mmCIF file of C-alpha atoms in Angstrom:
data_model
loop_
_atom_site.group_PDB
_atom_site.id
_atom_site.type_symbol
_atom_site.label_atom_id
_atom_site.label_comp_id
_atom_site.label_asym_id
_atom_site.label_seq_id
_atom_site.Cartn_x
_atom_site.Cartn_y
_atom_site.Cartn_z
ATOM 1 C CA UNK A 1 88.533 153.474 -12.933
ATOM 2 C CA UNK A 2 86.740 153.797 -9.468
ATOM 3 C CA UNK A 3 86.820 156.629 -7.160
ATOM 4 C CA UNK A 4 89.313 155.014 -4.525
ATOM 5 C CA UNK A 5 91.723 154.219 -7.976
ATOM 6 C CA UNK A 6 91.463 157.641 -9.067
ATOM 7 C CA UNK A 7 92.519 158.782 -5.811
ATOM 8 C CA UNK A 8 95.370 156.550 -4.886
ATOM 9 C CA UNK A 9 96.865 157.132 -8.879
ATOM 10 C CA UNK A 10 96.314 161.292 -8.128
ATOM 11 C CA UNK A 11 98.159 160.620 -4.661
ATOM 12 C CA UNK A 12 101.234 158.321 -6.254
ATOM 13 C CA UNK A 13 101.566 161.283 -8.728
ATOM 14 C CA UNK A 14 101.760 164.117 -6.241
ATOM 15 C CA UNK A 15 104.278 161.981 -4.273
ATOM 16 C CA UNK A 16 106.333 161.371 -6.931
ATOM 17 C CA UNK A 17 106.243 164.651 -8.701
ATOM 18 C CA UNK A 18 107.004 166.302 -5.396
ATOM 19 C CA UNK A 19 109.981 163.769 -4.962
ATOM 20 C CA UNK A 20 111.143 165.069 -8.608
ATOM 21 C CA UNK A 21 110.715 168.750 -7.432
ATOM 22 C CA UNK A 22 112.355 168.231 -4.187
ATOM 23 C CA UNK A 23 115.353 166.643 -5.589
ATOM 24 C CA UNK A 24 115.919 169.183 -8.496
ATOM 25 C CA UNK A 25 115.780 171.758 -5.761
ATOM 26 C CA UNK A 26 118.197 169.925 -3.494
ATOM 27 C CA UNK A 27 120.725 169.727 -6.876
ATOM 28 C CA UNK A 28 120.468 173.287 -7.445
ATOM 29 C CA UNK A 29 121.031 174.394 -3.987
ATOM 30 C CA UNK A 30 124.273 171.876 -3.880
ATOM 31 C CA UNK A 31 125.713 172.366 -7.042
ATOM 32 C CA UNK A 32 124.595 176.152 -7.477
ATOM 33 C CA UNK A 33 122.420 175.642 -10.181
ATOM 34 C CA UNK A 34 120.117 173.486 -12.214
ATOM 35 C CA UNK A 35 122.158 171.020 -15.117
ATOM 36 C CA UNK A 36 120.195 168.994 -17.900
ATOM 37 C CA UNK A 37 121.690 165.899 -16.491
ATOM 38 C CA UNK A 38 120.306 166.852 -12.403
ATOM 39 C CA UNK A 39 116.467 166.710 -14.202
ATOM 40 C CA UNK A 40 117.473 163.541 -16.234
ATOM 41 C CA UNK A 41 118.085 161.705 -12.891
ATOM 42 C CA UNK A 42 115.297 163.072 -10.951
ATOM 43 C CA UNK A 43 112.663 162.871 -13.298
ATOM 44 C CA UNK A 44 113.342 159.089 -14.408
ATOM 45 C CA UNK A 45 114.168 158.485 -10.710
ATOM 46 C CA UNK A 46 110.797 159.474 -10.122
ATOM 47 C CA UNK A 47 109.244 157.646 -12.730
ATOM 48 C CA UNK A 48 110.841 154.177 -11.846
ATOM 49 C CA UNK A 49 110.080 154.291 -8.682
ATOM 50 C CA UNK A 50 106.571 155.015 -9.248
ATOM 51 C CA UNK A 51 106.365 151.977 -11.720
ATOM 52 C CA UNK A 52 108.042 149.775 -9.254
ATOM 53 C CA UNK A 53 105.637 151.204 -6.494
ATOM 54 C CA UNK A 54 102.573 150.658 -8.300
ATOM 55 C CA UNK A 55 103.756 146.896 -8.856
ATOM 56 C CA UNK A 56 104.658 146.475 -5.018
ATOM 57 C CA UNK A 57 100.943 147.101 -4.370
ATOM 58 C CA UNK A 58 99.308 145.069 -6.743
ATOM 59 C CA UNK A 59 101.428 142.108 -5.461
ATOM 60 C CA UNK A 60 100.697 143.017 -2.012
ATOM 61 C CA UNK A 61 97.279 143.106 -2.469
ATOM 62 C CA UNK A 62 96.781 140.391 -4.967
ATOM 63 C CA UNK A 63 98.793 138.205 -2.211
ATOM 64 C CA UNK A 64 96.796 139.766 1.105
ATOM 65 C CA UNK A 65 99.997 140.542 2.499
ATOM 66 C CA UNK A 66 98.576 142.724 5.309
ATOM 67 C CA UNK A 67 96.456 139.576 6.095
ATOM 68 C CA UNK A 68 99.771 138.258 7.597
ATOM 69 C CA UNK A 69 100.590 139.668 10.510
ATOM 70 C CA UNK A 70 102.372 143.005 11.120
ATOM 71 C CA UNK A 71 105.869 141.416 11.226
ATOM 72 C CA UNK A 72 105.587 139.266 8.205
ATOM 73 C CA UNK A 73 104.382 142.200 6.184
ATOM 74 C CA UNK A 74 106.916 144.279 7.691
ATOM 75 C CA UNK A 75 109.429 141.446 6.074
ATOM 76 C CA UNK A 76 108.186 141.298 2.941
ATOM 77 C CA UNK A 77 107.558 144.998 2.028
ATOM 78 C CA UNK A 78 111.187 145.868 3.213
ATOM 79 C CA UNK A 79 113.050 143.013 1.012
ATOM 80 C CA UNK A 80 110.336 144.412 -2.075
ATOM 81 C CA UNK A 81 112.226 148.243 -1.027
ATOM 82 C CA UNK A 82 115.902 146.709 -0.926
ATOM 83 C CA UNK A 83 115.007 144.987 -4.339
ATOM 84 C CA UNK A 84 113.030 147.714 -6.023
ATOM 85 C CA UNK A 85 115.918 150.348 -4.832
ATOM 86 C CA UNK A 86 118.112 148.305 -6.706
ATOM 87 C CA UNK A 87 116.207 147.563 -9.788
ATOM 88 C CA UNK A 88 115.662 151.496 -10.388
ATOM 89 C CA UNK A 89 119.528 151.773 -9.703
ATOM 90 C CA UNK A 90 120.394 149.521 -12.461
ATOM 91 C CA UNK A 91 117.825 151.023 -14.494
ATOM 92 C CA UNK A 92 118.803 154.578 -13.961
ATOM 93 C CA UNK A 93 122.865 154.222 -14.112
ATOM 94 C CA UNK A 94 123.464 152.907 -17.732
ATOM 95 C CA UNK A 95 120.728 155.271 -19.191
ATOM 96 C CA UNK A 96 122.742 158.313 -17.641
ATOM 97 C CA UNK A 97 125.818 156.937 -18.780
ATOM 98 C CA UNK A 98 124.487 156.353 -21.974
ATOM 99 C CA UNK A 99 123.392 159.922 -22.140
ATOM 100 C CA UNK A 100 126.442 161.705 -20.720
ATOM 101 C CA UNK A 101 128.758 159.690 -23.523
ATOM 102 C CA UNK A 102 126.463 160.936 -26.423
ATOM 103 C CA UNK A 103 126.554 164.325 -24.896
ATOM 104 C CA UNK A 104 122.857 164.571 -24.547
ATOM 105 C CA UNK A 105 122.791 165.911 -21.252
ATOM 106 C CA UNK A 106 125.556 167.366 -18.832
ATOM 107 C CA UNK A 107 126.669 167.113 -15.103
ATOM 108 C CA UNK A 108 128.310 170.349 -13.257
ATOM 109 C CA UNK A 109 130.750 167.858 -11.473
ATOM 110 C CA UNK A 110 130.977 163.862 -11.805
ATOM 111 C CA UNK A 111 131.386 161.580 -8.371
ATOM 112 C CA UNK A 112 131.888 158.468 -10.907
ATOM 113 C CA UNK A 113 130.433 155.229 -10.464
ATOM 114 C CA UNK A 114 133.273 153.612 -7.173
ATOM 115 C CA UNK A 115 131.224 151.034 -4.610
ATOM 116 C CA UNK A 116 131.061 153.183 -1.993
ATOM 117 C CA UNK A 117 128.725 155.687 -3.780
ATOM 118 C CA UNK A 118 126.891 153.318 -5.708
ATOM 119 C CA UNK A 119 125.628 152.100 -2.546
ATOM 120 C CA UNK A 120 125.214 155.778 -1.530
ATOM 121 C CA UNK A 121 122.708 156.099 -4.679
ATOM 122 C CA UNK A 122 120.801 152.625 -3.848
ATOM 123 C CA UNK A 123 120.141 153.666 -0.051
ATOM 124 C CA UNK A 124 118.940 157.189 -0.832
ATOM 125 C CA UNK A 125 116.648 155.166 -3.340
ATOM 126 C CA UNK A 126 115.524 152.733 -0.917
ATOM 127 C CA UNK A 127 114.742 155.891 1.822
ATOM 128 C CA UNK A 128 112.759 156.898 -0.917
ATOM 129 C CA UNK A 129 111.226 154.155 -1.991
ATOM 130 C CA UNK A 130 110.709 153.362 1.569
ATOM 131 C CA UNK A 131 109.054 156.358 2.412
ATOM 132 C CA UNK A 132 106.027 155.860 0.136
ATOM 133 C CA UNK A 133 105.789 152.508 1.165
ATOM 134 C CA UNK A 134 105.382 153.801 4.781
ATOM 135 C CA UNK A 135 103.010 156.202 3.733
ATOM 136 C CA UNK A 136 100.987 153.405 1.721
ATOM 137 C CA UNK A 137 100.975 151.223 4.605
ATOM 138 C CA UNK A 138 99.925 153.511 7.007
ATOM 139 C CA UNK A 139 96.983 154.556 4.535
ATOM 140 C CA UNK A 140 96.049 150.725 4.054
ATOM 141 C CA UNK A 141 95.851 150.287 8.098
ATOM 142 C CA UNK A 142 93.621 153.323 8.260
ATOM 143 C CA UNK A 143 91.868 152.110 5.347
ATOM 144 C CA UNK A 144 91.339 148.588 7.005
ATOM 145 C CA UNK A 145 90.734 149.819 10.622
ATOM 146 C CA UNK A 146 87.960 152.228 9.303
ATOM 147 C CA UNK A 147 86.311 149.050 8.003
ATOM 148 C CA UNK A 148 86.825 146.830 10.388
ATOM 149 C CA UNK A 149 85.178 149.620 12.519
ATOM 150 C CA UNK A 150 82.065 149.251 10.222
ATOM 151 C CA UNK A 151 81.804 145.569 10.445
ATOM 152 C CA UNK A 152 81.783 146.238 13.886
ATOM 153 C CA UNK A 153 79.227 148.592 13.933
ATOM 154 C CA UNK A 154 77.109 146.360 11.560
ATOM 155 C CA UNK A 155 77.139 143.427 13.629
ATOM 156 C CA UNK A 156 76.548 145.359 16.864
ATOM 157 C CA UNK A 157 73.347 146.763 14.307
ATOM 158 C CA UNK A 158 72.282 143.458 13.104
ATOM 159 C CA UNK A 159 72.740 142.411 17.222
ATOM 160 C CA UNK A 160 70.340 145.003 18.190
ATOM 161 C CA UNK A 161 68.137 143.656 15.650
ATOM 162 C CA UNK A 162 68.235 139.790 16.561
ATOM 163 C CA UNK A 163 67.569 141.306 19.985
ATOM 164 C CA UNK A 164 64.938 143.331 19.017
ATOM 165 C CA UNK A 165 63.107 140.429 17.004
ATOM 166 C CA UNK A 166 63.831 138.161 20.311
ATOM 167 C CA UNK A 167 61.960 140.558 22.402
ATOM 168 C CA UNK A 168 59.383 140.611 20.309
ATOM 169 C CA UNK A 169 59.063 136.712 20.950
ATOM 170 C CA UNK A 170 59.008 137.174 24.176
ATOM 171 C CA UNK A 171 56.936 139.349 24.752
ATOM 172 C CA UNK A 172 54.045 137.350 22.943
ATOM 173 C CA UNK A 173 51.238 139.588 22.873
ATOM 174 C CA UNK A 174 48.169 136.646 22.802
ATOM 175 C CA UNK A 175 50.097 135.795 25.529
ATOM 176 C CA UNK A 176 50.041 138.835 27.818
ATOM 177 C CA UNK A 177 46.077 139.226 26.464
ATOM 178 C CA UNK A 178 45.042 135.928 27.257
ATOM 179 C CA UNK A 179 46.998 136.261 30.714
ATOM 180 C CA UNK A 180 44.923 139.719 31.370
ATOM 181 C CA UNK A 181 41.899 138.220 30.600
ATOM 182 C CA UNK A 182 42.101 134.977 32.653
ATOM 183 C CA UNK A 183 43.213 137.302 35.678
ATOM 184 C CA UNK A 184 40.180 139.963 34.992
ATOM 185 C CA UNK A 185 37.867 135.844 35.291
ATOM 186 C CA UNK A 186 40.167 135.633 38.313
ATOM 187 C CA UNK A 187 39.592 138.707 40.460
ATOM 188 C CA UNK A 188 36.120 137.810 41.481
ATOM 189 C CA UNK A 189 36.038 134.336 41.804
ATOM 190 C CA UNK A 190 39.422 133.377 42.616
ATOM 191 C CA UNK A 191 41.328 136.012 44.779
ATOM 192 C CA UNK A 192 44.324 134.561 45.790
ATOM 193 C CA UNK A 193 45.064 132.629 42.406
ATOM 194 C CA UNK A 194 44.485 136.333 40.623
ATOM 195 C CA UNK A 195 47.414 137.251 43.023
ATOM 196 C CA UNK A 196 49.495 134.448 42.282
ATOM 197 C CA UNK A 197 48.679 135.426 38.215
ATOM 198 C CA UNK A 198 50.231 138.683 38.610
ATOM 199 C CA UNK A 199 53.085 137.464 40.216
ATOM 200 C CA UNK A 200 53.995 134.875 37.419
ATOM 201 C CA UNK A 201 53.261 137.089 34.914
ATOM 202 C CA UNK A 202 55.419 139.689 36.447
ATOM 203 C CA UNK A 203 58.210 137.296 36.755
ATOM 204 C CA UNK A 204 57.938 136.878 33.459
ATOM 205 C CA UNK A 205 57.850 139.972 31.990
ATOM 206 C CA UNK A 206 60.709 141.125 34.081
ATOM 207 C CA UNK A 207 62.791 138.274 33.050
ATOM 208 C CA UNK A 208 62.056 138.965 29.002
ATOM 209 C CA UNK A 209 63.102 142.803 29.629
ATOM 210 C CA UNK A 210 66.259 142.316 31.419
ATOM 211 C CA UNK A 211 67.446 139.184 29.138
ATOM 212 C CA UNK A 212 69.765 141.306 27.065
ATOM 213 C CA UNK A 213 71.845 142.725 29.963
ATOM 214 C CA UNK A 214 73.447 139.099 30.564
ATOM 215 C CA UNK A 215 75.479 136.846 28.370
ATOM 216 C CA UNK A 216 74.465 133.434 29.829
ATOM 217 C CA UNK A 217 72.359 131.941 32.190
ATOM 218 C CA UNK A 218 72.160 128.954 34.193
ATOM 219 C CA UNK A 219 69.397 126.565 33.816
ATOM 220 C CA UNK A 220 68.278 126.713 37.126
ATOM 221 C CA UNK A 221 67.287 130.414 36.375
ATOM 222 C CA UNK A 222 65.848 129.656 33.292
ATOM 223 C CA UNK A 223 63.979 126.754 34.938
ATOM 224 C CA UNK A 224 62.354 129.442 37.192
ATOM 225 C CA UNK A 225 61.237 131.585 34.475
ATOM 226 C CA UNK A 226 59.941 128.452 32.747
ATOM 227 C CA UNK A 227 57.990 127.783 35.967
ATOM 228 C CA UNK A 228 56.450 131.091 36.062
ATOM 229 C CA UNK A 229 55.439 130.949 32.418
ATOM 230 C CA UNK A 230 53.584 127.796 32.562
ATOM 231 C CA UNK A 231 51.652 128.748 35.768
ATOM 232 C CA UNK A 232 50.386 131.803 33.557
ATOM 233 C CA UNK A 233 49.313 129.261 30.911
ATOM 234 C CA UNK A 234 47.984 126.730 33.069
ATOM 235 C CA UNK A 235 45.371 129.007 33.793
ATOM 236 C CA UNK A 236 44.352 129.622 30.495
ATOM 237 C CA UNK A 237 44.707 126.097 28.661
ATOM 238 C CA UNK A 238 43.762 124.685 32.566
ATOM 239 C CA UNK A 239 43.688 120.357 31.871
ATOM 240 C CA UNK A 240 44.700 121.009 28.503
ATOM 241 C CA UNK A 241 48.423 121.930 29.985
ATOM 242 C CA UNK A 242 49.926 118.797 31.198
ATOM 243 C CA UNK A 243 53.827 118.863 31.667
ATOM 244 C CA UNK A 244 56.033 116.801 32.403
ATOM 245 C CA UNK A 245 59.651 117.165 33.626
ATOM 246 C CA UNK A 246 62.642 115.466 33.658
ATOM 247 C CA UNK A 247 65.706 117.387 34.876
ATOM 248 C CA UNK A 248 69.157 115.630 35.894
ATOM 249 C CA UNK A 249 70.708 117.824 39.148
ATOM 250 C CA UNK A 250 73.504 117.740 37.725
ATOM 251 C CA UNK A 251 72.459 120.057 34.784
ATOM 252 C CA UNK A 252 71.090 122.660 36.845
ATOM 253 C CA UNK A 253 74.457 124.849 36.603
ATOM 254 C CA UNK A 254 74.454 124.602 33.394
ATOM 255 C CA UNK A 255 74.629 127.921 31.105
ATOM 256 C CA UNK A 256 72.815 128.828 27.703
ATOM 257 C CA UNK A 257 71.575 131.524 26.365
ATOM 258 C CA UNK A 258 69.104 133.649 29.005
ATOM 259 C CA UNK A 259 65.445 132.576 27.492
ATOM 260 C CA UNK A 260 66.742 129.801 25.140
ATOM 261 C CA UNK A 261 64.591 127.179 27.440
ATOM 262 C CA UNK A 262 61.365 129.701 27.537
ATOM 263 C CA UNK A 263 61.390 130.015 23.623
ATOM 264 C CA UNK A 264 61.526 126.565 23.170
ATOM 265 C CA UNK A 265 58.695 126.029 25.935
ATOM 266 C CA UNK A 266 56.546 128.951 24.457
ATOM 267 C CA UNK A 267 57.181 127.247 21.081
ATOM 268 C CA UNK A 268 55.574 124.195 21.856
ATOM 269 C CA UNK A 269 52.901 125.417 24.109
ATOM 270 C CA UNK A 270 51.847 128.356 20.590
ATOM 271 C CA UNK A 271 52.148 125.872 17.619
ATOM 272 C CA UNK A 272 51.766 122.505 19.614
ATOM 273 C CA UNK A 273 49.513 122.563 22.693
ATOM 274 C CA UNK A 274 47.517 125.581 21.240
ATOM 275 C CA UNK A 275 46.853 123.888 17.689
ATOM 276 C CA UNK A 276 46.143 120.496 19.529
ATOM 277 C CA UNK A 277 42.154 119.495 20.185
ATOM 278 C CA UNK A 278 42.185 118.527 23.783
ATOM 279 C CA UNK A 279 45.574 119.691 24.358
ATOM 280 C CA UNK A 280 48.631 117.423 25.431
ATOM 281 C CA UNK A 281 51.742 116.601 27.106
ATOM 282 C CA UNK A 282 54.220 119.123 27.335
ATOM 283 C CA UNK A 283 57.587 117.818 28.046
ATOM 284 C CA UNK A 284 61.042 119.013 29.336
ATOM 285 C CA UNK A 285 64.056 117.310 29.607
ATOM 286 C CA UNK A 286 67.828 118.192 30.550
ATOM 287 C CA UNK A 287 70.456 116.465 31.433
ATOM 288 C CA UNK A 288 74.551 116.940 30.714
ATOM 289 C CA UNK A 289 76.841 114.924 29.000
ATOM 290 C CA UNK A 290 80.270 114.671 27.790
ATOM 291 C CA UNK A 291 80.537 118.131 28.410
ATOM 292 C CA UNK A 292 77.182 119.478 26.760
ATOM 293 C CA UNK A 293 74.137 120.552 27.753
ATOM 294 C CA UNK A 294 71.320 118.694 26.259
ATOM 295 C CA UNK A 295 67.654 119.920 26.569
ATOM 296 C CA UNK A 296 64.830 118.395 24.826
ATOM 297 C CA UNK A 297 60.944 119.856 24.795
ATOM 298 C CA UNK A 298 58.612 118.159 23.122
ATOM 299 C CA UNK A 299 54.863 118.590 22.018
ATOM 300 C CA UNK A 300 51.977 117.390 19.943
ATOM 301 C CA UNK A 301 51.667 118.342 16.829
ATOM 302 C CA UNK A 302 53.481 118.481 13.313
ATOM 303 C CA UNK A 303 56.405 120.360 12.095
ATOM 304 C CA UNK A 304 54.767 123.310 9.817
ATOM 305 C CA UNK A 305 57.105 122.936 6.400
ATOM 306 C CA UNK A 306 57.190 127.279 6.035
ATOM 307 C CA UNK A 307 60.270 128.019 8.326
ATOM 308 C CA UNK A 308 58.347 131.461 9.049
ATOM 309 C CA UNK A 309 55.678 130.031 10.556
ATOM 310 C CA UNK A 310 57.525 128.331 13.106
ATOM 311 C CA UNK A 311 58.088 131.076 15.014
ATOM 312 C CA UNK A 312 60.497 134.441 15.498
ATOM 313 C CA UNK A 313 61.806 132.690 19.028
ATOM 314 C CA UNK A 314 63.116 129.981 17.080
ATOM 315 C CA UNK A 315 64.499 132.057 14.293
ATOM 316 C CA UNK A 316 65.920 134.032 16.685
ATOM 317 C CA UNK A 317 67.618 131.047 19.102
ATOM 318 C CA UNK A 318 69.420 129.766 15.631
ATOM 319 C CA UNK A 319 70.766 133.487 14.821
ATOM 320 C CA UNK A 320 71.819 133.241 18.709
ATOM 321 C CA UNK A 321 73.468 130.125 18.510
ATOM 322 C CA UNK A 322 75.779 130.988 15.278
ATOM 323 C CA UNK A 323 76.577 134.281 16.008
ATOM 324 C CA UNK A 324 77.244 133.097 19.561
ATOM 325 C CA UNK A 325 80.476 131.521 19.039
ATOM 326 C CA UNK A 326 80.085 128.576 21.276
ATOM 327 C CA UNK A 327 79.209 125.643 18.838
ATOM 328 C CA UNK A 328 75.806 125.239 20.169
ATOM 329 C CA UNK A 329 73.126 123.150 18.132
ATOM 330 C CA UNK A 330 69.518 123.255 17.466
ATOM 331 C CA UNK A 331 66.805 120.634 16.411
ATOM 332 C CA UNK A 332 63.337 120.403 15.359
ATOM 333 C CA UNK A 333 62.760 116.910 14.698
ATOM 334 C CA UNK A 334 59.386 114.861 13.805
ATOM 335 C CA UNK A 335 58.490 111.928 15.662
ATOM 336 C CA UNK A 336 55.028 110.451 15.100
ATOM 337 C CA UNK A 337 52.552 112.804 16.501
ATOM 338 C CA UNK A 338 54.875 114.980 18.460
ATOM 339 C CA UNK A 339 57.580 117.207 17.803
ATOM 340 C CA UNK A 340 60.651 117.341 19.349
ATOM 341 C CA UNK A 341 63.522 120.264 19.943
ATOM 342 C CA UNK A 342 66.580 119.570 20.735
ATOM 343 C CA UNK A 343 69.525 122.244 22.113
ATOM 344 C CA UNK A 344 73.262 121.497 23.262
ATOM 345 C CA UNK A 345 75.073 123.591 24.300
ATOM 346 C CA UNK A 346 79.048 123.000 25.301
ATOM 347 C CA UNK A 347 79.776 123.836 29.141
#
């Protein structure tokens, strides 16, 4: 038996012991004292309705009742009270009977066994019966809110972490030391262009620390960002760097995820352009369609077959795109010499 069994069995038995207590005391006070036949009824009282409560849970948990809505829980655990008030009734009334014939046990005063009180005895049984379950329930919300506050907290964790890990993308650090070192060549022979490094680079930077305070992005913003990353490159990889775009005007309001464009850009230029002898077209293409946002970059190169050496930005733009919600989908396809990523994402 685990812990949390343990518990709710010590729990049922203080409940139902106290029940027992309670009503021997409420006898006593009413009929001035304490008969063989007032424990009879208390103590198997208390008994049966344990049993039957004990059976109401397994079948509401077995079932997932609370996984139905408050109201159709609220249905079905108040026909199991009516039902198991009246099963402990019928239990309960020919076993006293039985013993008050044989003389086994004695009453100070008899009300008999008329309609009117036998539904008198099968409410107070159902109030009961219907106060544990009340109790019960309201321990099995707690129970479920406490975890659904942990899932919560978990995926808020393993959020902070995808974000983390995307970050670390981002912020690619051959990148920022190749981008230092081309502006340190730059100062002396090549003022202006040094100027116009910093300024890219800064742009960038600023973009991949502030991504995680927005949701979404358009495309013309990540376009700009995209613009500002390539400059920086296109001084390191100089002819090597040769990109080509192709964006529809229509896509420009687009949203996706802030950075999704850059990591698939960085992507290509790290394992494609990078890996490439004499470099290569880089392409980028967006346009919309039927309601989806469809971006393709594409570089030379092959697909590496390790999925962790194909980079954390892409790891992390899949993690995005199923935790996201939005139905978005992501490609890495081979065709000939060049390899191709695809994202949609619905508008």
């Amino acid at each position: 038996m685990s812990r949390t069994q343990l518990r709710t069995a010590l729990a049922d038995a203080a409940f139902w012991t106290g029940l027992a207590v309670f009503n021997l005391t409420l006898a006593a006070m009413v009929f001035g004292g304490m008969s063989s036949g007032s424990i009879l009824i208390s103590v198997l009282l208390s008994l049966e309705l344990w049993v039957i409560g004990g059976a109401m849970r397994r079948i509401a948990l077995r079932r997932h009742w609370f996984e139905l809505g408050p109201v159709r829980l609220a249905a079905r655990l108040l026909l199991c009270v009516l039902l198991g008030a009246a099963l402990a009734q019928l239990l309960l009334i020919p076993t006293l009977k039985l013993a008050l014939s044989q003389s086994w046990v004695s009453l100070p005063q008899s009300t008999g066994y008329r309609p009117a009180m036998l539904f008198v005895y099968w409410a107070n049984t159902a109030f009961m019966l219907g106060l544990w379950v009340a109790l019960w329930s309201w321990t099995m919300a707690m129970q479920r809110y406490r975890e659904g506050e942990i899932a919560r907290l978990n995926a808020e964790s393993l959020r902070n972490a995808f974000e983390l890990d995307s970050l670390r993308a981002r912020l690619n650090p051959h990148f920022v030391f190749n981008a230092l070192n081309n502006l340190r060549a730059l100062i002396n022979e090549d003022t202006e262009r040094a100027r116009e490094l910093v300024t890219r680079l800064s742009n960038t930077l600023r973009h991949a620390l502030d991504h995680s305070q927005r949701e979404q992005a358009s495309l013309a913003e990540e376009l700009a960002v995209v613009e500002d990353y390539l400059a920086v490159e296109a001084v390191h990889y100089e002819d090597r760097l040769r990109v080509q775009r192709e964006i529809n005007a229509d896509a420009l309001c687009a949203r996706l995820p802030p950075m999704a464009l850059q990591l698939l850009v960085e992507n290509a230029v790290k394992h494609g352009i990078a890996c490439t002898p004499g470099g290569g077209e880089l392409s980028v293409r967006a346009h919309c369609e039927n309601g989806r946002l469809h971006i393709e970059v594409g570089n030379p190169g092959r697909i590496d077959p390790e999925p962790a050496r194909r980079g954390v930005g892409l790891a992390y733009l899949r993690t995005r795109l199923a935790h996201g919600g939005n139905a978005g989908r992501f490609e890495l396809k081979q065709r000939g010499n060049r390899v191709t990523a695809q994202l949609e994402i619905p508008q």
